[in-house]
Amino acid sequence: MSSIETVDIAVIGAGLGGAAAMALLDHAGFSVHTFEQAPEFHRIGAGIHIGPNVMKIFREIGLEERLATIGSHPDFWFSRDGNTGEYLSKIRLGDFAKKEYGAPYITIHRGDMHAVQIEALPQDRVHFGHKLTAIDEREDDVLLSFDNGRRVAAKLVIGADGINSAIREMLLGVEKPRFSGWVGHRALVNVEKLRASGLEFEACVKWWWEASRHIMAYDTKGDGSEYYYVTGVPVDGWEHDTAFVDSSREEMEAIFGNSHPVVNALIDATEEVTKWPFWSRDPLNLWSRGRLCLLGDACHPMRPHMAQGACMAIEDAAVLTRCLTECGTENYGEAFQLYEQTRLERATRVQTISNANTWLKEPEDPAWVYAYDPLTAPLG
Ligand code: FAD
């Protein structure tokens, strides 16, 4: 049996939330290691919105400028009727967001953002190819065992290991997430074909049909060289045991064909498209126990329709870091409680609205989401 190494804080998972947690904890002076099951990350075709609420956090860890340079800065989030093109809402972003909310609103390829996050971490403390397989809560630490035989004793363990979290399972027992009844198709479309259509493709627009079916389309690069969409479509069930399956332009035509000319052109420019199930859980009544604590999708997974799931994971990381700084790692119980008290209401509210898929469909003030500053908001 391998010898046991010791670390202060172990973050399980180097996804968007785990990478942020490691950066923030490291930045605050904690000794932290991250263990990620994947041997490496790939640039899988998908985009992401990052609100000003989270760009403030990236500012804190020195990544705001790089992300802002790569990403697109839409002036508006438009909501439009998928058949007639009528504008249902025009939510101001761009310079307005910078001024009113304190940071830019960007849309970006999630692989590009994740790569920036990972590159900025102390590489000798990010451990790829480490799948957590066993957790033993002991008197003075937690013994973590990985599938490669390595064993690590950590004073504190942060479960940033996503919707099928092993740490959540340890706290609350085995329970598969619930299929939400919705899938999303994701595609990076052929931009040359879009241009050839002579139509205008707005930098950030959500097209809506009856029963909340939709296509959210946006730029993932500031230079306009990439255009992406993700759909939301209700279905009867999900029988596959893979994270996603291939879809096709024909399937997109069957669902969204004969719509507004811009939508038709978008579908026409679709070459490769994949289909993803959306999973969810009810809000958890336990975010931590002893030396174990959850963040992000491990804790509050949601359908992605508010474009705030990763943002909530990264906000969690910022608040958790503040709580550990304020209370000290030796008072971890107090810190974890303060963290949950600070995060529960906001994360649950976002989770509920995101699952309901109503966000910005009609004119509304998004300031409570975007103007929030996780670095200065009152704790508790
Ligand atoms: P994850 O990103 O899932 O990371 C978990 C990590 O843990 C993974 O790297 C995984 O390999 C690792 N892991 C799991 N188990 C183990 C183990 N046993 N041992 C070691 N490592 C492990 N959010 C936004 O903010 N804006 C958007 O625009 C947006 N759009 C979205 C569109 C779609 C179609 C979807 C599906 C989601 C979208 N989201 C968006 C939500 C966002 O992707 C998630 O909320 C976010 O990825 C959660 O981050 P996380 O770090 O908690 O989990």
Short mmCIF file of C-alpha atoms and ligand atoms in Angstrom, two decimals:
data_model
loop_
_atom_site.label_atom_id
_atom_site.label_comp_id
_atom_site.label_asym_id
_atom_site.label_seq_id
_atom_site.Cartn_x
_atom_site.Cartn_y
_atom_site.Cartn_z
CA MET A 1 0.00 0.00 0.00
CA SER A 2 1.29 3.51 -0.92
CA SER A 3 2.48 5.93 1.74
CA ILE A 4 0.19 8.76 2.79
CA GLU A 5 1.00 12.33 1.79
CA THR A 6 -0.49 15.27 3.68
CA VAL A 7 -1.96 18.53 2.40
CA ASP A 8 -3.84 21.38 4.06
CA ILE A 9 -6.72 21.88 1.63
CA ALA A 10 -7.66 19.43 -1.12
CA VAL A 11 -10.02 20.59 -3.86
CA ILE A 12 -11.61 17.66 -5.69
CA GLY A 13 -12.26 18.57 -9.33
CA ALA A 14 -10.55 21.19 -11.49
CA GLY A 15 -13.67 22.22 -13.44
CA LEU A 16 -14.69 25.86 -13.68
CA GLY A 17 -15.53 26.03 -9.97
CA GLY A 18 -12.63 23.93 -8.68
CA ALA A 19 -10.05 25.85 -10.70
CA ALA A 20 -11.47 29.11 -9.33
CA ALA A 21 -11.42 27.75 -5.78
CA MET A 22 -7.80 26.74 -6.07
CA ALA A 23 -6.79 30.12 -7.53
CA LEU A 24 -8.65 32.08 -4.87
CA LEU A 25 -7.45 29.98 -1.94
CA ASP A 26 -3.88 30.12 -3.23
CA HIS A 27 -4.17 33.86 -3.76
CA ALA A 28 -5.39 34.24 -0.16
CA GLY A 29 -2.30 32.43 1.11
CA PHE A 30 -3.69 28.95 1.82
CA SER A 31 -1.80 25.81 0.91
CA VAL A 32 -4.07 24.03 -1.56
CA HIS A 33 -3.85 21.08 -3.95
CA THR A 34 -6.40 20.11 -6.62
CA PHE A 35 -7.12 16.56 -7.75
CA GLU A 36 -8.84 16.09 -11.11
CA GLN A 37 -9.94 12.77 -12.58
CA ALA A 38 -9.38 13.78 -16.23
CA PRO A 39 -5.85 13.23 -17.57
CA GLU A 40 -6.18 16.58 -19.37
CA PHE A 41 -8.89 18.94 -20.65
CA HIS A 42 -9.97 19.37 -24.27
CA ARG A 43 -11.57 22.30 -26.07
CA ILE A 44 -15.04 20.78 -26.46
CA GLY A 45 -17.30 22.96 -28.64
CA ALA A 46 -19.33 25.00 -26.22
CA GLY A 47 -19.71 28.57 -25.08
CA ILE A 48 -20.41 30.24 -21.78
CA HIS A 49 -21.58 33.61 -20.49
CA ILE A 50 -19.67 35.18 -17.63
CA GLY A 51 -21.49 37.97 -15.82
CA PRO A 52 -19.94 41.04 -14.20
CA ASN A 53 -20.57 39.35 -10.83
CA VAL A 54 -17.85 36.85 -11.74
CA MET A 55 -15.59 39.06 -13.84
CA LYS A 56 -14.92 40.89 -10.55
CA ILE A 57 -13.56 37.62 -9.16
CA PHE A 58 -11.38 37.12 -12.22
CA ARG A 59 -10.09 40.66 -11.64
CA GLU A 60 -9.06 39.64 -8.13
CA ILE A 61 -6.98 36.71 -9.41
CA GLY A 62 -5.50 38.64 -12.34
CA LEU A 63 -7.44 36.96 -15.17
CA GLU A 64 -10.03 39.59 -16.08
CA GLU A 65 -8.02 41.27 -18.81
CA ARG A 66 -7.05 38.05 -20.60
CA LEU A 67 -10.61 36.75 -20.59
CA ALA A 68 -11.98 40.13 -21.67
CA THR A 69 -9.51 40.19 -24.57
CA ILE A 70 -10.49 36.72 -25.81
CA GLY A 71 -14.24 36.97 -25.22
CA SER A 72 -17.04 38.87 -26.90
CA HIS A 73 -18.68 41.90 -25.25
CA PRO A 74 -22.32 41.96 -26.32
CA ASP A 75 -24.06 45.31 -25.99
CA PHE A 76 -27.36 43.60 -25.32
CA TRP A 77 -28.97 40.33 -24.37
CA PHE A 78 -31.87 40.21 -26.83
CA SER A 79 -34.87 37.95 -26.44
CA ARG A 80 -36.81 37.45 -29.69
CA ASP A 81 -39.81 35.53 -30.89
CA GLY A 82 -38.48 32.58 -32.88
CA ASN A 83 -41.12 32.85 -35.58
CA THR A 84 -41.71 36.58 -36.05
CA GLY A 85 -38.39 37.98 -34.79
CA GLU A 86 -40.26 40.45 -32.56
CA TYR A 87 -38.10 41.71 -29.69
CA LEU A 88 -39.43 40.52 -26.33
CA SER A 89 -36.66 42.21 -24.31
CA LYS A 90 -33.45 44.17 -24.85
CA ILE A 91 -31.25 43.95 -21.76
CA ARG A 92 -28.38 46.42 -21.78
CA LEU A 93 -24.88 44.99 -21.31
CA GLY A 94 -21.66 46.33 -22.92
CA ASP A 95 -20.49 49.68 -21.52
CA PHE A 96 -23.67 49.91 -19.46
CA ALA A 97 -22.72 46.71 -17.61
CA LYS A 98 -19.20 47.94 -16.96
CA LYS A 99 -20.50 51.18 -15.50
CA GLU A 100 -23.59 49.93 -13.67
CA TYR A 101 -22.42 46.50 -12.55
CA GLY A 102 -18.72 47.19 -12.11
CA ALA A 103 -17.25 44.78 -14.69
CA PRO A 104 -17.84 43.58 -18.27
CA TYR A 105 -20.31 40.91 -19.35
CA ILE A 106 -18.59 38.49 -21.71
CA THR A 107 -19.43 35.43 -23.76
CA ILE A 108 -16.53 33.10 -24.48
CA HIS A 109 -15.63 29.56 -25.51
CA ARG A 110 -15.65 27.61 -22.25
CA GLY A 111 -12.51 25.70 -23.29
CA ASP A 112 -10.64 28.98 -23.75
CA MET A 113 -11.79 30.25 -20.37
CA HIS A 114 -10.96 26.99 -18.63
CA ALA A 115 -7.48 26.91 -20.22
CA VAL A 116 -6.78 30.43 -18.93
CA GLN A 117 -7.92 29.36 -15.46
CA ILE A 118 -5.83 26.17 -15.44
CA GLU A 119 -2.66 27.78 -16.83
CA ALA A 120 -2.74 30.38 -14.06
CA LEU A 121 -2.61 27.74 -11.28
CA PRO A 122 0.59 26.58 -9.58
CA GLN A 123 1.14 23.55 -11.84
CA ASP A 124 2.93 21.44 -9.25
CA ARG A 125 -0.22 21.43 -7.15
CA VAL A 126 -2.77 20.53 -9.84
CA HIS A 127 -2.91 16.75 -10.08
CA PHE A 128 -4.55 15.40 -13.23
CA GLY A 129 -5.41 11.72 -13.61
CA HIS A 130 -6.55 11.49 -9.99
CA LYS A 131 -10.04 10.08 -9.63
CA LEU A 132 -11.21 10.12 -6.04
CA THR A 133 -12.46 6.64 -5.16
CA ALA A 134 -12.65 6.55 -1.36
CA ILE A 135 -13.03 9.02 1.50
CA ASP A 136 -12.29 8.21 5.12
CA GLU A 137 -13.24 10.93 7.63
CA ARG A 138 -10.75 10.55 10.50
CA GLU A 139 -10.27 12.37 13.78
CA ASP A 140 -7.71 14.93 12.54
CA ASP A 141 -8.02 14.78 8.76
CA VAL A 142 -9.69 13.11 5.80
CA LEU A 143 -7.96 10.28 4.00
CA LEU A 144 -8.51 10.48 0.24
CA SER A 145 -7.74 7.51 -2.02
CA PHE A 146 -7.38 7.89 -5.76
CA ASP A 147 -7.73 5.36 -8.57
CA ASN A 148 -4.00 5.57 -9.34
CA GLY A 149 -3.17 4.25 -5.87
CA ARG A 150 -2.13 7.60 -4.39
CA ARG A 151 -3.37 8.40 -0.87
CA VAL A 152 -3.56 11.90 0.56
CA ALA A 153 -4.58 13.07 4.02
CA ALA A 154 -6.18 16.53 3.89
CA LYS A 155 -7.19 18.84 6.72
CA LEU A 156 -10.07 20.16 4.63
CA VAL A 157 -11.71 18.85 1.48
CA ILE A 158 -13.67 20.99 -1.00
CA GLY A 159 -15.96 18.96 -3.25
CA ALA A 160 -15.94 20.80 -6.59
CA ASP A 161 -16.54 17.52 -8.37
CA GLY A 162 -19.68 18.38 -10.28
CA ILE A 163 -23.18 16.97 -10.46
CA ASN A 164 -22.15 13.37 -9.66
CA SER A 165 -19.98 14.50 -6.76
CA ALA A 166 -18.35 11.80 -4.65
CA ILE A 167 -18.18 14.27 -1.76
CA ARG A 168 -21.94 14.95 -2.01
CA GLU A 169 -22.47 11.19 -1.95
CA MET A 170 -20.39 10.93 1.21
CA LEU A 171 -22.49 13.64 2.87
CA LEU A 172 -25.93 12.70 1.64
CA GLY A 173 -25.79 9.18 0.26
CA VAL A 174 -26.01 7.76 -3.23
CA GLU A 175 -28.69 9.44 -5.31
CA LYS A 176 -28.60 9.88 -9.04
CA PRO A 177 -29.46 13.38 -10.27
CA ARG A 178 -32.93 13.71 -11.79
CA PHE A 179 -33.34 14.04 -15.54
CA SER A 180 -34.98 17.44 -15.96
CA GLY A 181 -36.98 16.43 -19.03
CA TRP A 182 -34.93 18.83 -21.15
CA VAL A 183 -32.01 18.48 -23.52
CA GLY A 184 -29.76 21.06 -25.13
CA HIS A 185 -28.16 20.90 -28.58
CA ARG A 186 -24.78 22.58 -28.82
CA ALA A 187 -23.07 23.68 -32.02
CA LEU A 188 -20.33 25.98 -33.24
CA VAL A 189 -21.69 26.92 -36.65
CA ASN A 190 -19.97 27.66 -39.95
CA VAL A 191 -19.36 31.42 -39.76
CA GLU A 192 -18.58 31.73 -43.50
CA LYS A 193 -22.02 30.35 -44.24
CA LEU A 194 -23.61 32.80 -41.84
CA ARG A 195 -21.82 35.69 -43.54
CA ALA A 196 -22.83 34.45 -46.99
CA SER A 197 -26.49 34.64 -45.95
CA GLY A 198 -26.19 38.44 -45.75
CA LEU A 199 -28.25 38.44 -42.53
CA GLU A 200 -27.30 39.97 -39.19
CA PHE A 201 -26.40 37.59 -36.36
CA GLU A 202 -26.58 39.42 -33.08
CA ALA A 203 -23.77 38.95 -30.53
CA CYS A 204 -26.11 37.57 -27.87
CA VAL A 205 -29.68 36.59 -28.61
CA LYS A 206 -32.18 34.09 -27.25
CA TRP A 207 -34.90 32.93 -29.66
CA TRP A 208 -38.08 31.69 -28.01
CA TRP A 209 -40.93 29.43 -29.15
CA GLU A 210 -43.97 28.02 -27.38
CA ALA A 211 -43.44 25.95 -24.22
CA SER A 212 -40.13 27.78 -23.59
CA ARG A 213 -38.29 25.94 -26.34
CA HIS A 214 -35.40 28.16 -27.30
CA ILE A 215 -32.07 28.72 -29.00
CA MET A 216 -29.48 30.89 -27.25
CA ALA A 217 -26.96 32.09 -29.86
CA TYR A 218 -23.83 34.15 -29.30
CA ASP A 219 -20.27 35.00 -30.25
CA THR A 220 -17.58 33.10 -28.35
CA LYS A 221 -14.72 35.30 -29.55
CA GLY A 222 -14.26 39.04 -29.51
CA ASP A 223 -13.18 39.07 -33.16
CA GLY A 224 -16.47 37.50 -34.29
CA SER A 225 -14.76 34.42 -35.74
CA GLU A 226 -16.86 31.91 -33.80
CA TYR A 227 -20.64 31.73 -33.39
CA TYR A 228 -22.30 29.22 -31.09
CA TYR A 229 -25.75 28.14 -30.05
CA VAL A 230 -27.28 26.01 -27.34
CA THR A 231 -30.92 24.99 -27.38
CA GLY A 232 -33.43 24.00 -24.75
CA VAL A 233 -35.96 21.39 -25.84
CA PRO A 234 -38.35 19.28 -23.73
CA VAL A 235 -38.21 15.53 -24.46
CA ASP A 236 -39.86 12.39 -23.10
CA GLY A 237 -36.74 10.84 -21.59
CA TRP A 238 -33.02 10.20 -21.86
CA GLU A 239 -31.94 6.59 -22.41
CA HIS A 240 -28.23 7.07 -23.09
CA ASP A 241 -25.55 6.51 -20.46
CA THR A 242 -23.07 8.91 -22.09
CA ALA A 243 -22.68 12.61 -21.24
CA PHE A 244 -23.95 13.55 -24.72
CA VAL A 245 -24.84 12.05 -28.10
CA ASP A 246 -24.48 13.29 -31.67
CA SER A 247 -27.38 15.17 -33.18
CA SER A 248 -27.79 16.47 -36.73
CA ARG A 249 -28.88 19.44 -38.81
CA GLU A 250 -31.92 17.35 -39.81
CA GLU A 251 -32.93 17.02 -36.15
CA MET A 252 -32.52 20.78 -35.72
CA GLU A 253 -34.65 21.39 -38.80
CA ALA A 254 -37.32 19.05 -37.47
CA ILE A 255 -37.48 20.98 -34.19
CA PHE A 256 -36.89 24.58 -35.29
CA GLY A 257 -37.40 24.58 -39.09
CA ASN A 258 -39.58 27.19 -40.80
CA SER A 259 -38.82 29.85 -38.23
CA HIS A 260 -37.52 33.40 -38.58
CA PRO A 261 -35.02 33.72 -41.51
CA VAL A 262 -32.10 34.31 -39.10
CA VAL A 263 -32.90 31.07 -37.26
CA ASN A 264 -33.24 29.19 -40.53
CA ALA A 265 -29.82 30.48 -41.62
CA LEU A 266 -28.34 29.47 -38.26
CA ILE A 267 -29.61 25.93 -38.69
CA ASP A 268 -28.45 25.88 -42.29
CA ALA A 269 -24.92 26.74 -41.05
CA THR A 270 -24.96 23.86 -38.57
CA GLU A 271 -22.41 21.18 -39.41
CA GLU A 272 -21.69 19.32 -36.18
CA VAL A 273 -24.15 19.38 -33.32
CA THR A 274 -24.32 17.38 -30.11
CA LYS A 275 -27.22 16.76 -27.73
CA TRP A 276 -26.85 16.97 -23.94
CA PRO A 277 -29.28 15.96 -21.19
CA PHE A 278 -29.92 18.51 -18.45
CA TRP A 279 -29.91 17.09 -14.94
CA SER A 280 -30.98 18.66 -11.69
CA ARG A 281 -31.39 18.11 -7.98
CA ASP A 282 -33.56 19.76 -5.37
CA PRO A 283 -31.66 22.30 -3.25
CA LEU A 284 -29.49 20.36 -0.76
CA ASN A 285 -30.11 20.76 2.94
CA LEU A 286 -26.48 20.04 3.78
CA TRP A 287 -23.54 21.83 2.18
CA SER A 288 -20.83 20.63 4.55
CA ARG A 289 -20.11 18.22 7.37
CA GLY A 290 -16.98 18.04 9.45
CA ARG A 291 -14.01 18.70 7.18
CA LEU A 292 -15.99 18.21 3.92
CA CYS A 293 -17.62 21.06 2.03
CA LEU A 294 -19.33 21.35 -1.38
CA LEU A 295 -19.42 24.01 -4.06
CA GLY A 296 -20.83 24.52 -7.55
CA ASP A 297 -22.75 21.78 -9.36
CA ALA A 298 -21.90 19.33 -6.58
CA CYS A 299 -24.13 21.46 -4.41
CA HIS A 300 -26.69 23.25 -6.59
CA PRO A 301 -26.85 21.91 -10.15
CA MET A 302 -29.34 23.66 -12.41
CA ARG A 303 -30.60 23.70 -15.95
CA PRO A 304 -28.38 26.20 -17.76
CA HIS A 305 -31.01 28.68 -18.94
CA MET A 306 -29.88 31.63 -16.87
CA ALA A 307 -26.22 31.22 -17.92
CA GLN A 308 -25.19 31.41 -14.27
CA GLY A 309 -24.33 27.82 -13.20
CA ALA A 310 -20.58 28.24 -13.45
CA CYS A 311 -20.92 31.79 -12.20
CA MET A 312 -22.53 30.45 -9.01
CA ALA A 313 -19.72 27.87 -8.64
CA ILE A 314 -17.12 30.63 -8.93
CA GLU A 315 -19.04 32.91 -6.57
CA ASP A 316 -19.15 30.00 -4.09
CA ALA A 317 -15.37 29.70 -4.36
CA ALA A 318 -14.88 33.40 -3.65
CA VAL A 319 -17.20 33.41 -0.63
CA LEU A 320 -15.77 30.18 0.77
CA THR A 321 -12.27 31.65 0.55
CA ARG A 322 -13.42 34.76 2.40
CA CYS A 323 -15.06 32.66 5.14
CA LEU A 324 -11.91 30.57 5.64
CA THR A 325 -9.84 33.75 5.76
CA GLU A 326 -12.16 35.32 8.29
CA CYS A 327 -12.57 32.28 10.57
CA GLY A 328 -9.22 30.54 10.00
CA THR A 329 -8.87 26.94 8.80
CA GLU A 330 -8.77 25.64 12.37
CA ASN A 331 -12.33 26.96 12.78
CA TYR A 332 -13.49 25.23 9.63
CA GLY A 333 -16.91 24.36 11.05
CA GLU A 334 -17.68 28.02 11.66
CA ALA A 335 -16.27 28.97 8.24
CA PHE A 336 -18.36 26.37 6.41
CA GLN A 337 -21.48 27.49 8.26
CA LEU A 338 -20.85 31.14 7.41
CA TYR A 339 -20.30 30.12 3.78
CA GLU A 340 -23.58 28.22 3.58
CA GLN A 341 -25.47 31.05 5.29
CA THR A 342 -24.05 33.51 2.77
CA ARG A 343 -24.63 31.39 -0.30
CA LEU A 344 -27.78 29.33 0.25
CA GLU A 345 -30.44 31.91 -0.55
CA ARG A 346 -28.73 33.39 -3.61
CA ALA A 347 -27.69 30.07 -5.13
CA THR A 348 -31.15 28.59 -4.56
CA ARG A 349 -32.84 31.65 -6.10
CA VAL A 350 -30.64 31.41 -9.20
CA GLN A 351 -31.19 27.64 -9.38
CA THR A 352 -34.98 28.11 -9.21
CA ILE A 353 -35.13 30.83 -11.88
CA SER A 354 -32.69 28.99 -14.11
CA ASN A 355 -34.78 25.81 -13.93
CA ALA A 356 -37.94 27.81 -14.66
CA ASN A 357 -36.31 29.28 -17.80
CA THR A 358 -37.84 32.72 -17.48
CA TRP A 359 -34.66 34.82 -17.16
CA LEU A 360 -34.63 37.96 -19.33
CA LYS A 361 -37.44 36.68 -21.56
CA GLU A 362 -39.25 39.88 -20.74
CA PRO A 363 -37.81 43.23 -19.68
CA GLU A 364 -36.49 42.97 -16.11
CA ASP A 365 -33.70 44.44 -14.03
CA PRO A 366 -30.83 41.92 -13.73
CA ALA A 367 -28.86 44.07 -11.26
CA TRP A 368 -29.38 41.67 -8.32
CA VAL A 369 -27.38 39.07 -10.26
CA TYR A 370 -24.84 41.18 -12.14
CA ALA A 371 -24.12 44.02 -9.69
CA TYR A 372 -23.48 41.60 -6.82
CA ASP A 373 -19.87 41.60 -5.66
CA PRO A 374 -18.93 38.26 -4.03
CA LEU A 375 -15.70 39.81 -2.76
CA THR A 376 -17.38 42.49 -0.66
CA ALA A 377 -20.97 41.32 -0.07
CA PRO A 378 -21.75 40.92 3.63
CA LEU A 379 -21.06 37.44 4.99
CA GLY A 380 -23.70 35.51 6.85
P1 FAD B 1 -17.82 20.88 -13.30
O1 FAD B 1 -17.50 21.96 -14.27
O2 FAD B 1 -18.71 19.77 -13.74
O3 FAD B 1 -16.44 20.28 -12.81
C1 FAD B 1 -16.35 19.14 -12.02
C2 FAD B 1 -14.96 18.55 -12.19
O4 FAD B 1 -14.77 17.52 -11.23
C3 FAD B 1 -14.76 17.92 -13.56
O5 FAD B 1 -13.57 18.40 -14.14
C4 FAD B 1 -14.69 16.42 -13.26
O6 FAD B 1 -13.85 15.70 -14.15
C5 FAD B 1 -14.13 16.42 -11.84
N1 FAD B 1 -14.49 15.22 -11.06
C6 FAD B 1 -15.71 14.64 -10.95
N2 FAD B 1 -15.65 13.56 -10.14
C7 FAD B 1 -14.35 13.45 -9.73
C8 FAD B 1 -13.67 12.54 -8.88
N3 FAD B 1 -14.30 11.50 -8.31
N4 FAD B 1 -12.34 12.72 -8.67
C9 FAD B 1 -11.68 13.77 -9.25
N5 FAD B 1 -12.29 14.66 -10.07
C10 FAD B 1 -13.61 14.51 -10.29
N6 FAD B 1 -22.82 28.36 -16.55
C11 FAD B 1 -22.60 29.70 -16.66
O7 FAD B 1 -22.19 30.34 -15.68
N7 FAD B 1 -22.80 30.36 -17.84
C12 FAD B 1 -23.25 29.71 -18.96
O8 FAD B 1 -23.42 30.33 -20.02
C13 FAD B 1 -23.50 28.30 -18.87
N8 FAD B 1 -23.93 27.61 -19.95
C14 FAD B 1 -24.14 26.26 -19.85
C15 FAD B 1 -24.62 25.54 -20.98
C16 FAD B 1 -24.86 24.17 -20.89
C17 FAD B 1 -25.40 23.45 -22.10
C18 FAD B 1 -24.59 23.48 -19.67
C19 FAD B 1 -24.83 21.99 -19.56
C20 FAD B 1 -24.13 24.18 -18.55
C21 FAD B 1 -23.92 25.57 -18.63
N9 FAD B 1 -23.48 26.31 -17.52
C22 FAD B 1 -23.26 27.65 -17.62
C23 FAD B 1 -23.30 25.64 -16.22
C24 FAD B 1 -21.89 25.26 -15.95
O9 FAD B 1 -21.35 24.51 -17.02
C25 FAD B 1 -21.78 24.46 -14.65
O10 FAD B 1 -22.59 25.01 -13.67
C26 FAD B 1 -20.33 24.47 -14.18
O11 FAD B 1 -19.53 23.76 -15.10
C27 FAD B 1 -20.19 23.89 -12.79
O12 FAD B 1 -18.85 23.92 -12.40
P2 FAD B 1 -18.29 22.89 -11.33
O13 FAD B 1 -16.85 23.22 -11.20
O14 FAD B 1 -19.16 22.89 -10.14
O15 FAD B 1 -18.48 21.47 -11.99
#
